[in-house]
CSV table of C-alpha atoms and ligand atoms in Angstrom, one decimal:
chain,number,residue,atom,x,y,z
A,216,MET,CA,0.0,0.0,0.0
A,217,GLY,CA,1.3,3.4,-0.9
A,218,THR,CA,-0.1,6.8,0.2
A,219,ILE,CA,-3.7,7.6,-0.5
A,220,ALA,CA,-2.7,9.8,-3.4
A,221,GLU,CA,-0.7,6.9,-4.9
A,222,ASN,CA,-3.4,4.4,-4.4
A,223,LEU,CA,-5.9,6.7,-5.9
A,224,ALA,CA,-3.8,7.4,-9.0
A,225,ARG,CA,-3.2,3.7,-9.4
A,226,ILE,CA,-7.0,2.9,-9.2
A,227,GLN,CA,-7.8,5.7,-11.7
A,228,GLU,CA,-5.2,4.3,-14.1
A,229,ARG,CA,-6.7,0.8,-13.7
A,230,ILE,CA,-10.2,2.1,-14.3
A,231,GLN,CA,-9.0,3.9,-17.4
A,232,ASN,CA,-7.1,1.0,-18.8
A,233,ARG,CA,-9.8,-1.5,-18.4
A,234,ALA,CA,-12.5,0.8,-19.9
A,235,LEU,CA,-10.3,1.4,-22.9
A,236,LYS,CA,-9.6,-2.3,-23.2
A,237,VAL,CA,-13.3,-3.0,-23.7
A,238,GLY,CA,-14.0,0.0,-25.9
A,239,ARG,CA,-15.6,2.1,-23.2
A,240,LYS,CA,-15.0,5.8,-22.3
A,241,PRO,CA,-13.2,6.1,-18.9
A,242,GLU,CA,-15.2,9.3,-18.2
A,243,ASP,CA,-18.4,7.2,-18.2
A,244,ILE,CA,-17.2,5.4,-15.1
A,245,THR,CA,-17.6,7.2,-11.7
A,246,LEU,CA,-15.3,6.3,-8.9
A,247,VAL,CA,-17.1,6.3,-5.6
A,248,ALA,CA,-14.4,6.3,-2.8
A,249,VAL,CA,-15.9,4.3,0.0
A,250,SER,CA,-14.9,6.0,3.3
A,251,LYS,CA,-16.8,4.1,5.9
A,252,THR,CA,-14.7,3.9,9.2
A,253,VAL,CA,-12.0,6.1,7.6
A,254,GLU,CA,-11.0,9.1,9.7
A,255,ILE,CA,-11.5,12.7,8.5
A,256,SER,CA,-7.8,13.5,7.9
A,257,ARG,CA,-7.5,10.5,5.6
A,258,ILE,CA,-10.7,11.4,3.7
A,259,LYS,CA,-9.2,15.0,3.3
A,260,GLU,CA,-6.1,13.5,1.8
A,261,ALA,CA,-8.3,11.6,-0.8
A,262,ILE,CA,-10.2,14.8,-1.6
A,263,ASP,CA,-7.0,16.7,-2.0
A,264,ALA,CA,-5.8,14.0,-4.3
A,265,GLY,CA,-8.9,14.4,-6.5
A,266,VAL,CA,-11.7,12.3,-5.1
A,267,THR,CA,-15.0,13.9,-5.9
A,268,THR,CA,-17.6,11.3,-4.7
A,269,LEU,CA,-17.6,9.6,-1.4
A,270,GLY,CA,-19.7,6.6,-0.4
A,271,GLU,CA,-20.8,6.1,3.2
A,272,ASN,CA,-22.7,3.2,4.9
A,273,TYR,CA,-23.7,4.5,8.3
A,274,VAL,CA,-25.9,7.6,8.7
A,275,GLN,CA,-24.6,8.9,12.1
A,276,GLU,CA,-20.9,8.5,11.0
A,277,ALA,CA,-21.6,10.1,7.7
A,278,ARG,CA,-23.4,13.1,9.2
A,279,GLU,CA,-20.4,13.9,11.4
A,280,LYS,CA,-18.1,13.7,8.4
A,281,ILE,CA,-20.3,15.8,6.2
A,282,SER,CA,-20.6,18.5,8.9
A,283,GLN,CA,-16.8,18.8,8.8
A,284,LEU,CA,-16.0,18.2,5.2
A,285,GLY,CA,-19.1,19.9,3.6
A,286,GLN,CA,-20.5,19.6,0.2
A,287,GLU,CA,-17.5,20.3,-2.0
A,288,VAL,CA,-17.7,16.6,-2.7
A,289,SER,CA,-20.8,14.5,-3.5
A,290,TRP,CA,-21.9,12.0,-0.9
A,291,HIS,CA,-23.6,8.7,-1.8
A,292,MET,CA,-25.4,6.6,0.7
A,293,ILE,CA,-24.4,3.0,-0.1
A,294,GLY,CA,-25.4,1.1,3.1
A,295,HIS,CA,-28.8,-0.3,4.1
A,296,LEU,CA,-31.0,2.6,5.0
A,297,GLN,CA,-33.8,2.5,7.7
A,298,THR,CA,-36.8,4.6,7.0
A,299,ASN,CA,-36.4,6.5,10.2
A,300,LYS,CA,-33.0,7.7,9.1
A,301,VAL,CA,-34.1,9.1,5.8
A,302,LYS,CA,-34.7,12.5,7.2
A,303,TYR,CA,-31.0,12.9,7.9
A,304,VAL,CA,-29.8,11.5,4.5
A,305,VAL,CA,-32.0,13.4,2.1
A,306,PRO,CA,-30.6,16.9,2.9
A,307,GLN,CA,-27.0,16.0,2.7
A,308,PHE,CA,-26.5,13.2,0.1
A,309,SER,CA,-26.7,13.6,-3.6
A,310,MET,CA,-27.5,9.9,-4.2
A,311,ILE,CA,-29.0,7.0,-2.3
A,312,GLN,CA,-27.7,3.8,-3.9
A,313,SER,CA,-29.5,1.4,-1.6
A,314,VAL,CA,-33.2,1.8,-2.2
A,315,ASP,CA,-34.9,-1.6,-1.9
A,316,SER,CA,-38.5,-1.0,-0.9
A,317,LEU,CA,-41.5,1.1,-1.7
A,318,ARG,CA,-41.8,2.3,1.9
A,319,LEU,CA,-38.2,3.6,1.7
A,320,ALA,CA,-38.8,5.3,-1.6
A,321,GLN,CA,-42.0,6.9,-0.3
A,322,GLU,CA,-40.2,8.3,2.7
A,323,ILE,CA,-37.4,9.7,0.6
A,324,SER,CA,-40.0,11.3,-1.7
A,325,LYS,CA,-41.8,12.9,1.3
A,326,ARG,CA,-38.6,14.2,2.8
A,327,ALA,CA,-37.2,15.6,-0.5
A,328,LEU,CA,-40.5,17.4,-1.3
A,329,LYS,CA,-40.4,19.0,2.2
A,330,LEU,CA,-37.0,20.4,1.2
A,331,GLY,CA,-38.1,21.3,-2.3
A,332,LYS,CA,-35.4,19.1,-3.7
A,333,SER,CA,-35.2,16.0,-5.8
A,334,ILE,CA,-32.8,13.2,-5.0
A,335,ASP,CA,-31.3,10.6,-7.3
A,336,VAL,CA,-31.4,7.0,-6.3
A,337,LEU,CA,-30.4,3.5,-7.4
A,338,ILE,CA,-32.4,0.4,-6.7
A,339,GLN,CA,-30.3,-2.2,-5.0
A,340,VAL,CA,-30.9,-5.7,-6.4
A,341,ASN,CA,-30.1,-8.9,-4.6
A,342,ILE,CA,-28.7,-10.7,-7.6
A,343,SER,CA,-27.2,-13.6,-5.7
A,344,GLY,CA,-30.4,-14.3,-3.6
A,345,GLU,CA,-28.3,-14.6,-0.5
A,346,GLU,CA,-30.5,-14.1,2.5
A,347,THR,CA,-28.0,-11.9,4.3
A,348,LYS,CA,-28.0,-9.4,1.4
A,349,SER,CA,-30.3,-6.4,1.1
A,350,GLY,CA,-31.9,-5.6,-2.2
A,351,VAL,CA,-35.0,-6.5,-4.1
A,352,ASN,CA,-35.2,-9.8,-5.9
A,353,PRO,CA,-34.8,-9.5,-9.7
A,354,GLU,CA,-38.5,-10.3,-10.3
A,355,GLU,CA,-39.6,-7.6,-7.9
A,356,LEU,CA,-37.7,-4.9,-9.8
A,357,LEU,CA,-40.3,-3.8,-12.4
A,358,PRO,CA,-43.3,-3.8,-10.0
A,359,LEU,CA,-41.3,-1.6,-7.7
A,360,LEU,CA,-40.2,0.8,-10.4
A,361,GLU,CA,-43.8,1.1,-11.5
A,362,LYS,CA,-44.8,2.1,-8.0
A,363,ILE,CA,-41.9,4.6,-7.6
A,364,ALA,CA,-42.4,6.2,-11.0
A,365,PRO,CA,-45.3,8.6,-9.9
A,366,LEU,CA,-43.5,9.7,-6.8
A,367,LYS,CA,-42.1,13.3,-6.9
A,368,GLY,CA,-38.8,14.3,-5.4
A,369,ILE,CA,-37.1,11.0,-6.2
A,370,LYS,CA,-35.5,10.0,-9.5
A,371,VAL,CA,-34.4,6.5,-10.2
A,372,LYS,CA,-31.2,6.5,-12.2
A,373,GLY,CA,-30.1,2.9,-12.2
A,374,LEU,CA,-29.3,-0.3,-10.3
A,375,MET,CA,-26.8,-1.3,-7.7
A,376,THR,CA,-25.6,-4.8,-6.6
A,377,MET,CA,-23.2,-6.5,-4.4
A,378,PRO,CA,-22.2,-10.1,-5.4
A,379,PRO,CA,-20.9,-12.6,-2.8
A,380,PHE,CA,-17.3,-12.1,-1.9
A,381,PHE,CA,-14.8,-14.3,-3.9
A,382,SER,CA,-11.1,-14.1,-3.8
A,383,ASP,CA,-11.1,-14.8,-7.5
A,384,PRO,CA,-12.8,-11.8,-9.2
A,385,GLU,CA,-13.8,-13.9,-12.2
A,386,ARG,CA,-16.3,-15.6,-10.0
A,387,ALA,CA,-18.2,-12.3,-9.6
A,388,ARG,CA,-18.6,-11.9,-13.3
A,389,PRO,CA,-21.8,-13.9,-13.7
A,390,TYR,CA,-23.5,-11.7,-11.1
A,391,PHE,CA,-22.4,-8.5,-12.8
A,392,ARG,CA,-23.7,-9.9,-16.1
A,393,LYS,CA,-27.0,-10.7,-14.5
A,394,LEU,CA,-27.5,-7.1,-13.4
A,395,TRP,CA,-26.8,-5.9,-16.9
A,396,GLN,CA,-29.2,-8.5,-18.4
A,397,LEU,CA,-31.9,-7.5,-15.8
A,398,ARG,CA,-31.5,-3.9,-16.9
A,399,GLU,CA,-31.8,-4.9,-20.6
A,400,LYS,CA,-34.9,-7.0,-19.9
A,401,THR,CA,-36.5,-4.1,-17.9
A,402,LEU,CA,-35.8,-1.3,-20.3
A,403,PRO,CA,-38.7,-1.9,-22.8
A,404,SER,CA,-41.3,-1.7,-20.0
A,405,LEU,CA,-39.7,1.2,-18.2
A,406,PRO,CA,-42.0,4.0,-16.9
A,407,ASP,CA,-41.2,7.4,-18.4
A,408,SER,CA,-39.8,9.2,-15.4
A,409,ILE,CA,-37.2,6.5,-14.7
A,410,SER,CA,-33.8,5.9,-16.3
A,411,LEU,CA,-31.5,2.9,-15.7
A,412,THR,CA,-28.4,4.6,-17.0
A,413,HIS,CA,-26.3,3.6,-14.1
A,414,LEU,CA,-25.0,0.2,-12.9
A,415,SER,CA,-23.2,0.5,-9.6
A,416,MET,CA,-21.2,-2.6,-9.3
A,417,GLY,CA,-17.6,-3.6,-8.5
A,418,MET,CA,-15.5,-3.1,-5.4
A,419,SER,CA,-11.7,-3.2,-4.6
A,420,GLY,CA,-11.3,-6.8,-5.5
A,421,ASP,CA,-13.4,-7.0,-8.7
A,422,PHE,CA,-14.0,-3.6,-10.2
A,423,GLU,CA,-12.1,-4.4,-13.4
A,424,VAL,CA,-14.4,-7.3,-14.1
A,425,ALA,CA,-17.4,-5.1,-13.3
A,426,ILE,CA,-16.2,-2.5,-15.8
A,427,GLU,CA,-15.9,-5.2,-18.5
A,428,GLU,CA,-19.6,-6.1,-17.7
A,429,GLY,CA,-20.8,-2.5,-18.0
A,430,ALA,CA,-20.4,-0.8,-14.6
A,431,THR,CA,-20.8,3.0,-14.6
A,432,MET,CA,-20.0,3.4,-10.9
A,433,VAL,CA,-17.4,1.4,-9.0
A,434,ARG,CA,-17.4,1.6,-5.2
A,435,ILE,CA,-13.8,1.3,-3.9
A,436,GLY,CA,-12.7,1.5,-0.3
A,437,THR,CA,-9.8,-0.8,0.7
A,438,ALA,CA,-7.8,-0.3,-2.4
A,439,ILE,CA,-7.7,3.5,-1.7
A,440,PHE,CA,-7.7,3.8,2.1
A,441,GLY,CA,-6.2,0.4,3.1
A,442,GLU,CA,-7.8,-2.3,5.3
A,443,ARG,CA,-10.5,-1.2,7.6
A,444,LYS,CA,-10.1,-1.8,11.3
B,696,LIG,C1,-17.6,-1.4,2.0
B,696,LIG,C2,-18.4,-1.3,0.7
B,696,LIG,C3,-17.7,-1.2,-0.5
B,696,LIG,C4,-16.2,-1.1,-0.6
B,696,LIG,O1,-15.6,-2.3,-0.4
B,696,LIG,P1,-14.0,-2.5,-0.6
B,696,LIG,O2,-13.8,-4.0,-0.8
B,696,LIG,O3,-13.3,-2.0,0.6
B,696,LIG,O4,-13.6,-1.7,-1.8
B,696,LIG,C5,-18.5,-1.1,-1.6
B,696,LIG,N1,-19.8,-1.2,-1.6
B,696,LIG,C6,-20.5,-1.3,-0.4
B,696,LIG,C7,-22.0,-1.4,-0.5
B,696,LIG,C8,-19.8,-1.4,0.8
B,696,LIG,O5,-20.5,-1.6,1.9
């Protein structure tokens, strides 16, 4: 592990190389630096080195960081979100990547409307069907999108998934491919107000495979900040 700036440069280079290798534009892939459990000074280092989007999992922890670091970067909620915490998330985050129920979407809509804002979200899909994972089952996706479509103040921009952990990233490939295929299958029936432009998939160990399979957002923590305590 090098410094945060070195790690970041290396990751950006790998994103770029892999995108070009499969004929994609590197600028179509957003790096979300995952800063859960990382202390403020190290997050500052990453921002100084060029990070523009930060991903956080825990609401209370994120609120403290945002109050110190402010809105010069975009904050994405990537962790499981309870309905009663939505009121803290909507004002400060630019995207919620972990929407997995109508109830949650309704609460986000309500809170956003109160603030006169609109917030972008992704729908988290449980592609692997593991019971411990959050996310809607693939067959629940379209019915959920149809119910979210009329809600104001919330804009669905794509899908997010988290495959099981494998030490060999090739084993994650079928899950990334399934998310792509689910998007393709859903597109013809998509309600007007919804777009599925974004696929958020790929983490430190498997983001290059995810890029090959069409990721537009990769969520990377350990490879930038080092192992979490
Ligand atoms: C922690 C986390 C990541 C980052 O994982 P790394 O392996 O450290 O890159 C990505 N996505 C989600 C949803 C996470 O909780």
